[in-house]
Amino acid sequence: MNFIYSVQSEWIKTKRSSASWLCIIGGFFIPLIYLLKFFYDGNSINSYKVDIWKILFNQMWQNMATFLLPMGVILASSLIAQLEFKNNTWKQVHASPQSFTRIFFAKFTVIALMTLKFFLFFNIGILVVGVLPSLVFDHKLPIQGIPITYFLRANFNYFVTCLPILAIQYLISLKFNNFLVAVGIGLLGLIGSLIAMPWKYVYLIPYSYSPMTVFPGKKDFPIYMYAFVYFGIIMIISYIIYVSKKEKG
Amino acid sequence: MYCIETKNLSHRFSEKEVVLNNIELQVPEGSIYGFLGPNGAGKTTTLKLILGLLKKQEGSISIFGKPFDKHRIEILKQVGSLIESPSLYTHLTAKENLKIWQKVYQCPMSRIDEVLAIVGLSETGKKKAGKFSLGMKQRLSIAIALLHSPTLLILDEPTNGLDPSGILEIRELLTKINKENGITIIISSHLLAEIEKMVTHIGIINKGEILFQGTLTELHEQQTKTSSIVFETNDNAQTNQILQAKGLQSSIKNEQVIVPFTDRKVIAESVAALVHANIEVYQVSTMKNDLESIFIDLTKN
């Protein structure tokens, strides 16, 4: 129960924070562009004819996974972890009756939940893009049902590709009190991985997994397993660094 | 029993930089303990070590009679703290800031309104903490420290940057909660005048060493001990001889004869003896060292 209380406490901190706004803006950005495009063309997903939801879903995710998703994750995770540095509150957190393990994992849980919130907004955006133009132009709902299982599985997979980024950004944000260091390293890692995408060892870069899902020729690689392993290793390193920190505030 | 007791507490930031040297802090239960020292004396380092914000290197810390490292969480449940500048989430309101800690301490929600009333911030509504004045921020930080009804409050320079009325408000607030709730308070400051009106005990630290520790009464006794009688006459050398002949430890300084103050009778007897020896006495005065000068003397040496 104590852990839940710590997560709740951490969640309150994200209220009206930059990370929270970023989730809303980042989550609805691509759907908004699609929506505008549909309205401009006078089309709806009914014009796709076959697998209309899957086509829309995959198109939008392709745009998202290449750059916006990892970038959003970099920014959101760094912003949440940096809240304590920015407000000079680490000392208050560490002087409260919570074990360091509890603090470490509660904070990470909130970062992961924030990423899920980002996913949730994006998926709502996809549904709106699917439904709204149909209602406006055809006055009828999309001709095919929503493939919920497909959506959930794909979301889960994309989430797994984000885990190494979440872990590494969390580590950097706990270590450095300058937000720009975390974002700078994240951005370099992401751009580096995009440039190195044709390289056969690109999977060594933890920022590469999300773009790899949409990059031709990389889909057969065991992306999700590598992402999980990378995530586990970085989390262990982060935890050791955090717990053994001599000055905690 | 001591609420906080440290033994041989030493800390260094590097091999050459010794910040604390054998600190033996003893904070009695129910006291308001003023922890005094100039900037950089080691006050914050001591308080951070007590709260576990710095990894202990040497010595022992016990709070409520229990070793801190073995009972960290149990002890921190009963401790409220404010270290250096206010620790507030500036994008949140006063209530939201308190709600964060209410979740951690699992105290009743009603405490939020109670502590806001205690520190006079009930009317802040939707105003974000970032828009608060420094005084309001300090008061909100104290409200956070008080939220879970702690038995020990650790406050590091809580009046820093406050105007005189703000200082007075905080002083009255702390005195009130100490008297009404019996909370032990350790409050650090670099200004004696700022805290001498509320503390019961004082510890003076400089260059990482405790120079004085005791009750305020003991410090006042030291003040009396360091007072002097000053004579201004037409013949200082003869005055000095006469006073020394009476067994007084007189000396000449800045064309004045100075005698340590022991008793008021000494003044009358000395003046009578000087007049009897035909010495013209122009002025006799007592020079009392105020607490501030004792503090400065102690920390200068």
Coordinates of C-alpha atoms in Angstrom, one line a residue:
Chain A
M1 CA 0.0 0.0 0.0
N2 CA 2.8 2.4 0.9
F3 CA 4.1 2.2 -2.6
I4 CA 0.7 3.2 -4.0
Y5 CA 0.7 6.2 -1.7
S6 CA 4.1 7.2 -3.0
V7 CA 2.9 6.8 -6.6
Q8 CA -0.2 9.0 -5.8
S9 CA 2.1 11.6 -4.3
E10 CA 4.3 11.6 -7.3
W11 CA 1.3 11.8 -9.6
I12 CA 0.0 14.9 -8.0
K13 CA 3.3 16.6 -8.8
T14 CA 2.7 16.1 -12.5
K15 CA -0.6 18.1 -12.4
R16 CA -0.3 21.2 -14.7
S17 CA 3.4 20.4 -15.1
S18 CA 5.2 20.9 -18.5
A19 CA 5.3 17.1 -18.9
S20 CA 1.5 16.9 -18.5
W21 CA 0.9 19.6 -21.2
L22 CA 3.4 17.8 -23.4
C23 CA 1.4 14.6 -23.2
I24 CA -1.7 16.4 -24.4
I25 CA 0.0 18.4 -27.2
G26 CA 2.2 15.5 -28.3
G27 CA -0.7 13.0 -28.1
F28 CA -3.0 15.0 -30.2
F29 CA -0.5 16.6 -32.6
I30 CA -0.5 13.9 -35.4
P31 CA -4.3 13.2 -35.1
L32 CA -4.9 16.9 -35.5
I33 CA -2.8 17.0 -38.7
Y34 CA -4.7 13.9 -40.1
L35 CA -8.0 15.5 -39.1
L36 CA -7.2 18.7 -40.9
K37 CA -6.0 16.6 -43.9
F38 CA -9.3 14.7 -44.0
F39 CA -11.3 17.8 -43.7
Y40 CA -9.3 19.5 -46.4
D41 CA -9.6 16.6 -48.8
G42 CA -13.3 16.0 -47.9
N43 CA -12.5 12.4 -47.1
S44 CA -12.9 9.9 -44.2
I45 CA -11.4 6.6 -43.5
N46 CA -14.3 5.0 -45.3
S47 CA -12.3 5.9 -48.5
Y48 CA -9.7 3.2 -47.5
K49 CA -12.2 0.4 -48.2
V50 CA -10.2 -2.6 -46.7
D51 CA -8.9 -2.7 -43.0
I52 CA -9.7 0.9 -42.7
W53 CA -8.8 1.2 -39.0
K54 CA -5.6 -0.8 -39.4
I55 CA -4.5 1.4 -42.2
L56 CA -5.2 4.6 -40.3
F57 CA -3.6 3.2 -37.1
N58 CA -0.4 2.1 -38.8
Q59 CA -0.1 5.3 -40.9
M60 CA -0.4 7.4 -37.8
W61 CA 1.9 5.2 -35.7
Q62 CA 4.5 5.2 -38.4
N63 CA 4.7 9.0 -38.2
M64 CA 4.6 8.9 -34.4
A65 CA 7.2 6.1 -33.9
T66 CA 9.9 7.5 -36.1
F67 CA 10.6 10.7 -34.2
L68 CA 7.7 12.1 -32.2
L69 CA 7.2 9.2 -29.8
P70 CA 10.8 8.9 -28.7
M71 CA 11.2 12.6 -28.6
G72 CA 8.0 13.0 -26.5
V73 CA 9.2 10.2 -24.2
I74 CA 12.6 11.9 -23.8
L75 CA 11.1 15.2 -22.9
A76 CA 8.3 13.9 -20.6
S77 CA 10.6 11.6 -18.6
S78 CA 13.3 14.2 -18.3
L79 CA 10.7 16.9 -17.2
I80 CA 9.2 14.7 -14.5
A81 CA 12.5 13.6 -13.0
Q82 CA 13.7 17.2 -13.2
L83 CA 10.8 18.5 -11.2
E84 CA 12.7 17.9 -8.0
F85 CA 15.8 19.7 -9.1
K86 CA 13.8 22.6 -10.6
N87 CA 11.9 23.1 -7.4
N88 CA 14.8 22.2 -5.0
T89 CA 12.6 19.5 -3.5
W90 CA 14.9 16.5 -3.5
K91 CA 15.8 17.2 0.1
Q92 CA 12.1 17.2 1.2
V93 CA 11.5 14.0 -0.7
H94 CA 14.5 12.3 0.9
A95 CA 13.6 13.6 4.4
S96 CA 10.2 12.0 4.2
P97 CA 9.5 8.5 5.6
Q98 CA 9.9 6.6 2.3
S99 CA 12.6 4.1 1.5
F100 CA 14.9 5.1 -1.3
T101 CA 13.8 2.1 -3.3
R102 CA 10.2 3.2 -2.9
I103 CA 11.0 6.7 -4.1
F104 CA 13.0 5.4 -7.1
F105 CA 10.3 3.1 -8.3
A106 CA 7.3 5.4 -7.5
K107 CA 8.9 8.1 -9.6
F108 CA 9.6 5.7 -12.5
T109 CA 6.1 4.3 -12.3
V110 CA 4.7 7.9 -12.7
I111 CA 7.0 8.4 -15.7
A112 CA 5.7 5.1 -17.2
L113 CA 2.1 6.1 -16.4
M114 CA 2.7 9.5 -18.1
T115 CA 3.8 7.7 -21.2
L116 CA 0.7 5.6 -21.1
K117 CA -1.3 8.8 -20.8
F118 CA 0.4 10.0 -23.9
F119 CA -0.5 6.7 -25.6
L120 CA -4.1 7.1 -24.4
F121 CA -4.4 10.6 -25.9
F122 CA -2.9 9.4 -29.2
N123 CA -5.3 6.5 -29.4
I124 CA -8.3 8.8 -28.6
G125 CA -6.9 11.1 -31.3
I126 CA -6.9 8.1 -33.8
L127 CA -10.5 7.3 -32.9
V128 CA -11.5 10.9 -33.4
V129 CA -9.7 11.0 -36.8
G130 CA -11.6 7.8 -37.7
V131 CA -15.0 8.9 -36.6
L132 CA -15.3 12.7 -36.9
P133 CA -14.8 13.1 -40.7
S134 CA -17.1 10.1 -41.3
L135 CA -19.8 11.8 -39.4
V136 CA -19.3 15.2 -41.0
F137 CA -19.1 14.0 -44.7
D138 CA -21.1 10.8 -44.8
H139 CA -23.3 11.2 -41.8
K140 CA -22.5 7.6 -40.9
L141 CA -19.9 5.8 -38.8
P142 CA -16.9 4.0 -40.3
I143 CA -18.0 1.0 -42.2
Q144 CA -15.8 -1.4 -40.2
G145 CA -15.5 -2.2 -36.5
I146 CA -12.5 -1.2 -34.4
P147 CA -9.9 -4.0 -34.1
I148 CA -9.4 -3.5 -30.4
T149 CA -7.1 -6.5 -29.8
Y150 CA -4.8 -5.4 -32.6
F151 CA -4.8 -1.9 -31.3
L152 CA -3.9 -3.0 -27.7
R153 CA -1.2 -5.4 -28.9
A154 CA 0.4 -2.8 -31.1
N155 CA 0.2 -0.2 -28.3
F156 CA 1.9 -2.6 -25.9
N157 CA 4.7 -3.2 -28.4
Y158 CA 5.3 0.4 -29.0
F159 CA 5.4 1.0 -25.3
V160 CA 8.0 -1.7 -24.9
T161 CA 10.2 0.1 -27.4
C162 CA 10.0 3.2 -25.3
L163 CA 11.2 1.5 -22.1
P164 CA 15.0 1.7 -22.8
I165 CA 14.5 5.5 -23.5
L166 CA 12.5 5.9 -20.3
A167 CA 15.1 4.2 -18.3
I168 CA 18.1 6.0 -19.7
Q169 CA 16.4 9.4 -19.5
Y170 CA 15.5 8.7 -15.9
L171 CA 19.1 7.8 -15.1
I172 CA 20.4 11.0 -16.7
S173 CA 17.8 13.1 -15.1
L174 CA 18.5 11.7 -11.7
K175 CA 22.2 12.3 -12.2
F176 CA 22.3 15.8 -13.6
N177 CA 20.5 18.7 -12.3
N178 CA 20.4 20.5 -15.6
F179 CA 17.4 19.7 -17.7
L180 CA 19.3 20.5 -20.9
V181 CA 21.8 17.8 -20.3
A182 CA 19.1 15.2 -20.2
V183 CA 17.3 16.5 -23.3
G184 CA 20.6 17.1 -25.1
I185 CA 21.8 13.6 -24.6
G186 CA 18.3 12.2 -25.5
L187 CA 18.2 14.2 -28.7
L188 CA 21.7 13.2 -29.7
G189 CA 20.9 9.6 -29.0
L190 CA 17.7 9.7 -31.0
I191 CA 19.2 11.6 -34.0
G192 CA 22.3 9.3 -33.8
S193 CA 20.0 6.2 -33.9
L194 CA 18.1 7.6 -36.9
I195 CA 21.3 8.3 -38.8
A196 CA 22.6 4.9 -37.9
M197 CA 19.4 3.0 -38.8
P198 CA 20.8 1.2 -41.8
W199 CA 23.7 0.0 -39.7
K200 CA 23.4 -3.7 -38.6
Y201 CA 24.3 -2.9 -35.0
V202 CA 21.9 0.0 -34.6
Y203 CA 20.1 -2.0 -31.9
L204 CA 23.0 -1.2 -29.6
I205 CA 21.7 2.4 -29.3
P206 CA 18.8 2.3 -26.8
Y207 CA 17.0 5.1 -28.7
S208 CA 16.7 3.0 -31.8
Y209 CA 13.9 0.6 -31.0
S210 CA 10.9 2.8 -31.6
P211 CA 12.1 3.9 -35.1
M212 CA 13.2 0.3 -35.9
T213 CA 9.6 -0.8 -35.7
V214 CA 8.8 1.2 -38.9
F215 CA 12.2 1.0 -40.6
P216 CA 12.2 -1.4 -43.6
G217 CA 14.4 -4.4 -43.0
K218 CA 14.4 -4.1 -39.2
K219 CA 11.0 -5.5 -38.4
D220 CA 12.3 -9.1 -38.2
F221 CA 14.9 -8.2 -35.5
P222 CA 13.8 -9.2 -32.0
I223 CA 13.2 -5.6 -31.1
Y224 CA 11.0 -6.1 -28.1
M225 CA 13.2 -8.7 -26.4
Y226 CA 16.3 -6.4 -26.8
A227 CA 14.3 -3.4 -25.6
F228 CA 13.3 -5.3 -22.5
V229 CA 16.8 -6.5 -21.8
Y230 CA 18.2 -3.0 -22.3
F231 CA 15.6 -1.6 -20.0
G232 CA 16.4 -4.1 -17.3
I233 CA 20.1 -3.4 -17.4
I234 CA 19.7 0.4 -17.4
M235 CA 17.2 0.3 -14.5
I236 CA 19.6 -1.8 -12.4
I237 CA 22.4 0.7 -13.1
S238 CA 20.1 3.7 -12.3
Y239 CA 19.0 2.2 -9.1
I240 CA 22.5 1.5 -7.9
I241 CA 23.7 5.0 -8.8
Y242 CA 20.6 6.6 -7.1
V243 CA 20.8 4.6 -3.9
S244 CA 24.5 5.0 -3.5
K245 CA 24.4 8.8 -4.1
K246 CA 26.2 10.4 -1.1
E247 CA 24.3 13.6 -1.1
K248 CA 20.5 13.4 -1.4
G249 CA 19.3 16.9 -1.3
Chain B
M1 CA 16.4 12.5 27.5
Y2 CA 17.8 14.1 24.4
C3 CA 15.6 14.3 21.4
I4 CA 18.7 14.5 19.1
E5 CA 22.1 13.4 20.2
T6 CA 25.2 13.1 18.0
K7 CA 28.5 11.7 19.1
N8 CA 31.8 12.4 17.4
L9 CA 30.0 13.4 14.3
S10 CA 32.7 14.4 11.7
H11 CA 32.3 15.0 8.0
R12 CA 34.6 16.0 5.2
F13 CA 33.9 16.9 1.6
S14 CA 37.4 16.0 0.6
E15 CA 40.6 14.9 2.2
K16 CA 41.6 18.4 3.1
E17 CA 38.2 20.0 3.6
V18 CA 36.9 19.0 7.1
V19 CA 33.4 20.4 7.5
L20 CA 32.5 19.0 10.9
N21 CA 34.8 17.9 13.6
N22 CA 33.5 15.8 16.5
I23 CA 30.1 17.4 16.8
E24 CA 28.4 16.4 20.1
L25 CA 25.0 17.9 19.7
Q26 CA 22.5 17.4 22.5
V27 CA 19.0 18.7 21.9
P28 CA 16.7 18.2 25.0
E29 CA 13.2 17.1 24.5
G30 CA 10.6 19.9 24.4
S31 CA 13.3 22.6 23.9
I32 CA 13.7 25.2 21.2
Y33 CA 17.3 24.7 20.4
G34 CA 19.0 27.6 18.6
F35 CA 21.8 26.3 16.4
L36 CA 24.0 29.3 15.7
G37 CA 27.0 29.9 13.6
P38 CA 28.3 32.2 10.8
N39 CA 27.7 31.2 7.2
G40 CA 29.7 28.2 6.3
A41 CA 30.2 27.1 9.9
G42 CA 28.7 23.6 9.3
K43 CA 25.1 24.1 10.5
T44 CA 23.4 22.9 7.3
T45 CA 25.8 20.0 7.0
T46 CA 25.0 18.9 10.6
L47 CA 21.2 19.2 9.9
K48 CA 21.5 17.3 6.6
L49 CA 23.4 14.5 8.4
I50 CA 20.7 14.4 11.1
L51 CA 18.1 14.0 8.4
G52 CA 20.1 11.5 6.4
L53 CA 20.4 13.8 3.4
L54 CA 24.2 13.3 3.6
K55 CA 25.8 10.0 3.9
K56 CA 27.4 9.8 7.4
Q57 CA 31.1 9.2 7.5
E58 CA 32.1 9.2 11.2
G59 CA 30.2 9.3 14.5
S60 CA 26.7 8.4 15.5
I61 CA 23.3 10.1 15.4
S62 CA 20.4 9.1 17.5
I63 CA 17.0 10.6 17.4
F64 CA 14.3 9.8 20.0
G65 CA 17.0 7.6 21.6
K66 CA 17.3 5.4 18.5
P67 CA 20.1 5.2 16.0
F68 CA 19.1 7.0 12.9
D69 CA 20.6 4.7 10.3
K70 CA 18.7 1.7 11.7
H71 CA 15.4 3.4 12.2
R72 CA 15.4 6.0 9.4
I73 CA 11.8 5.6 8.3
E74 CA 10.3 5.2 11.8
I75 CA 12.2 8.3 12.9
L76 CA 11.3 10.4 9.8
K77 CA 7.6 9.7 10.4
Q78 CA 7.9 11.9 13.5
V79 CA 10.2 14.6 12.0
G80 CA 9.2 17.7 10.1
S81 CA 11.9 19.6 8.3
L82 CA 12.8 22.7 6.3
I83 CA 16.3 22.8 5.0
E84 CA 17.6 26.0 3.5
S85 CA 15.3 27.5 0.9
P86 CA 11.6 26.5 0.7
S87 CA 11.0 23.2 -1.1
L88 CA 7.8 23.8 -3.0
Y89 CA 6.3 22.7 -6.3
T90 CA 5.9 26.1 -7.8
H91 CA 3.3 25.0 -10.4
L92 CA 0.9 23.8 -7.7
T93 CA -1.3 25.6 -5.2
A94 CA -0.6 25.6 -1.4
K95 CA -3.3 22.8 -0.9
E96 CA -1.9 20.7 -3.7
N97 CA 1.6 21.0 -2.3
L98 CA 0.3 19.8 1.0
K99 CA -1.7 17.0 -0.6
I100 CA 1.6 15.5 -2.0
W101 CA 2.8 15.1 1.6
Q102 CA -0.6 14.1 2.9
K103 CA -0.3 11.0 0.6
V104 CA 3.1 10.2 1.9
Y105 CA 2.4 10.6 5.6
Q106 CA -1.1 9.3 5.3
C107 CA -2.4 11.9 7.8
P108 CA -6.1 13.0 7.7
M109 CA -7.1 15.3 4.9
S110 CA -8.4 17.8 7.5
R111 CA -4.8 18.5 8.6
I112 CA -4.3 20.4 5.3
D113 CA -6.8 23.1 6.3
E114 CA -5.6 23.0 9.9
V115 CA -1.9 23.7 9.0
L116 CA -2.9 26.3 6.4
A117 CA -4.8 28.1 9.1
I118 CA -1.9 27.8 11.6
V119 CA 0.5 29.5 9.1
G120 CA -2.2 32.0 7.9
L121 CA -2.4 30.7 4.3
S122 CA -6.0 29.6 4.3
E123 CA -7.1 32.2 1.7
T124 CA -4.5 31.5 -1.0
G125 CA -7.0 29.6 -3.1
K126 CA -5.9 28.8 -6.6
K127 CA -2.7 31.0 -6.4
K128 CA 0.3 28.9 -7.4
A129 CA 3.1 28.6 -4.9
G130 CA 5.5 30.1 -7.4
K131 CA 3.6 33.4 -7.2
F132 CA 3.9 33.5 -3.4
S133 CA 6.1 36.1 -1.6
L134 CA 9.2 34.7 0.1
G135 CA 7.4 35.0 3.5
M136 CA 4.4 33.0 2.2
K137 CA 6.7 30.3 0.8
Q138 CA 8.5 30.0 4.1
R139 CA 5.2 29.7 5.9
L140 CA 3.9 27.1 3.4
S141 CA 7.2 25.2 4.0
I142 CA 6.5 25.3 7.7
A143 CA 3.0 24.1 7.1
I144 CA 4.5 21.1 5.2
A145 CA 6.8 20.4 8.1
L146 CA 3.9 20.5 10.5
L147 CA 1.4 18.6 8.4
H148 CA 1.9 15.1 10.0
S149 CA 2.0 16.5 13.6
P150 CA 5.7 15.8 14.1
T151 CA 7.3 15.6 17.5
L152 CA 10.5 17.2 16.2
L153 CA 10.9 20.1 13.8
I154 CA 14.3 20.7 12.1
L155 CA 14.4 24.2 10.6
D156 CA 17.4 25.5 8.8
E157 CA 17.4 29.2 8.6
P158 CA 13.6 29.5 8.3
T159 CA 13.7 33.3 8.5
N160 CA 16.2 33.8 5.8
G161 CA 15.2 36.6 3.5
L162 CA 12.2 37.6 5.6
D163 CA 11.4 41.2 6.6
P164 CA 11.2 42.0 10.4
S165 CA 7.5 41.4 10.6
G166 CA 7.9 38.1 8.8
I167 CA 10.6 37.1 11.3
L168 CA 8.4 38.1 14.2
E169 CA 5.5 36.0 12.7
I170 CA 7.6 32.9 12.4
R171 CA 9.0 33.4 15.9
E172 CA 5.6 33.7 17.4
L173 CA 4.4 30.7 15.4
L174 CA 7.2 28.5 16.5
T175 CA 7.0 29.5 20.2
K176 CA 3.3 28.8 20.1
I177 CA 3.6 25.3 18.6
N178 CA 6.4 24.5 21.0
K179 CA 4.3 25.5 24.0
E180 CA 1.0 24.2 22.9
N181 CA 2.1 20.9 21.3
G182 CA 5.4 20.3 23.1
I183 CA 7.2 19.9 19.8
T184 CA 11.0 20.0 20.1
I185 CA 12.4 22.5 17.6
I186 CA 16.0 22.9 16.4
I187 CA 16.4 26.1 14.5
S188 CA 19.5 27.2 12.8
S189 CA 20.5 30.8 12.2
H190 CA 23.5 33.0 11.7
L191 CA 21.9 35.8 13.6
L192 CA 21.7 35.5 17.4
A193 CA 19.4 38.5 17.7
E194 CA 16.9 36.7 15.4
I195 CA 16.4 33.7 17.6
E196 CA 17.5 34.6 21.2
K197 CA 14.0 35.7 22.0
M198 CA 12.5 32.3 21.5
V199 CA 15.1 29.7 22.2
T200 CA 15.6 27.8 25.5
H201 CA 18.9 26.2 24.5
I202 CA 21.8 27.3 22.3
G203 CA 24.6 25.6 20.4
I204 CA 27.2 27.7 18.8
I205 CA 29.2 26.2 15.9
N206 CA 32.1 27.7 14.0
K207 CA 34.5 26.1 11.5
G208 CA 32.9 22.7 12.1
E209 CA 33.3 22.7 15.9
I210 CA 30.9 23.3 18.7
L211 CA 32.1 26.3 20.8
F212 CA 29.2 26.6 23.3
Q213 CA 26.3 24.4 24.1
G214 CA 23.9 25.0 27.0
T215 CA 20.8 26.8 28.2
L216 CA 20.1 30.4 27.4
T217 CA 20.6 31.1 31.2
E218 CA 24.1 29.6 31.0
L219 CA 24.9 31.8 28.1
H220 CA 23.6 34.8 30.1
E221 CA 25.9 33.8 33.0
Q222 CA 28.8 33.8 30.5
Q223 CA 27.7 37.3 29.5
T224 CA 27.9 38.5 33.1
K225 CA 31.3 36.9 33.5
T226 CA 32.6 38.8 30.5
S227 CA 31.3 42.2 31.7
S228 CA 33.8 44.8 33.0
I229 CA 34.0 48.0 35.0
V230 CA 35.7 50.9 33.2
F231 CA 37.4 53.7 35.1
E232 CA 38.5 57.0 33.6
T233 CA 40.8 59.0 35.9
N234 CA 43.6 61.6 35.9
D235 CA 46.2 59.0 36.8
N236 CA 45.6 55.6 35.2
A237 CA 48.9 54.0 36.4
Q238 CA 48.2 54.8 40.1
T239 CA 44.5 53.8 39.7
N240 CA 45.7 50.4 38.4
Q241 CA 48.1 50.0 41.3
I242 CA 45.4 50.8 43.9
L243 CA 42.9 48.4 42.3
Q244 CA 45.5 45.6 42.1
A245 CA 46.4 46.2 45.7
K246 CA 42.7 45.6 46.5
G247 CA 43.1 42.2 44.8
L248 CA 41.3 43.1 41.6
Q249 CA 42.6 42.0 38.2
S250 CA 42.8 45.4 36.6
S251 CA 44.6 46.4 33.5
I252 CA 45.1 49.5 31.4
K253 CA 43.5 49.5 27.9
N254 CA 42.9 52.5 25.6
E255 CA 43.7 55.0 28.4
Q256 CA 41.1 53.4 30.6
V257 CA 41.5 51.1 33.6
I258 CA 39.4 47.9 33.2
V259 CA 38.4 45.5 35.9
P260 CA 36.3 42.3 35.4
F261 CA 32.8 42.7 36.8
T262 CA 32.1 40.5 39.8
D263 CA 29.9 42.5 42.1
R264 CA 28.3 46.0 42.3
K265 CA 30.0 46.5 45.7
V266 CA 33.4 46.5 44.0
I267 CA 32.5 49.7 42.1
A268 CA 31.6 51.6 45.4
E269 CA 34.7 50.3 47.2
S270 CA 37.0 51.1 44.3
V271 CA 35.7 54.6 43.9
A272 CA 36.1 55.3 47.6
A273 CA 39.7 54.0 47.6
L274 CA 40.5 56.2 44.6
V275 CA 39.0 59.3 46.1
H276 CA 40.8 58.6 49.3
A277 CA 44.1 58.5 47.3
N278 CA 43.3 62.0 45.8
I279 CA 42.7 60.6 42.3
E280 CA 40.2 62.5 40.2
V281 CA 37.6 60.0 39.0
Y282 CA 35.9 61.4 35.8
Q283 CA 33.8 58.4 34.9
V284 CA 32.9 54.9 36.0
S285 CA 30.9 52.7 33.8
T286 CA 30.1 49.0 33.3
M287 CA 30.7 47.5 29.9
K288 CA 28.4 44.5 29.4
N289 CA 29.1 42.2 26.5
D290 CA 25.8 41.5 24.9
L291 CA 25.0 38.1 23.5
E292 CA 25.8 39.2 20.1
S293 CA 29.4 40.2 21.1
I294 CA 29.8 36.9 23.0
F295 CA 28.8 35.1 19.8
I296 CA 31.1 37.2 17.7
D297 CA 34.0 36.7 20.3
L298 CA 33.4 33.0 20.3
T299 CA 33.2 32.6 16.5
K300 CA 36.2 35.0 15.9
N301 CA 38.5 33.0 18.1

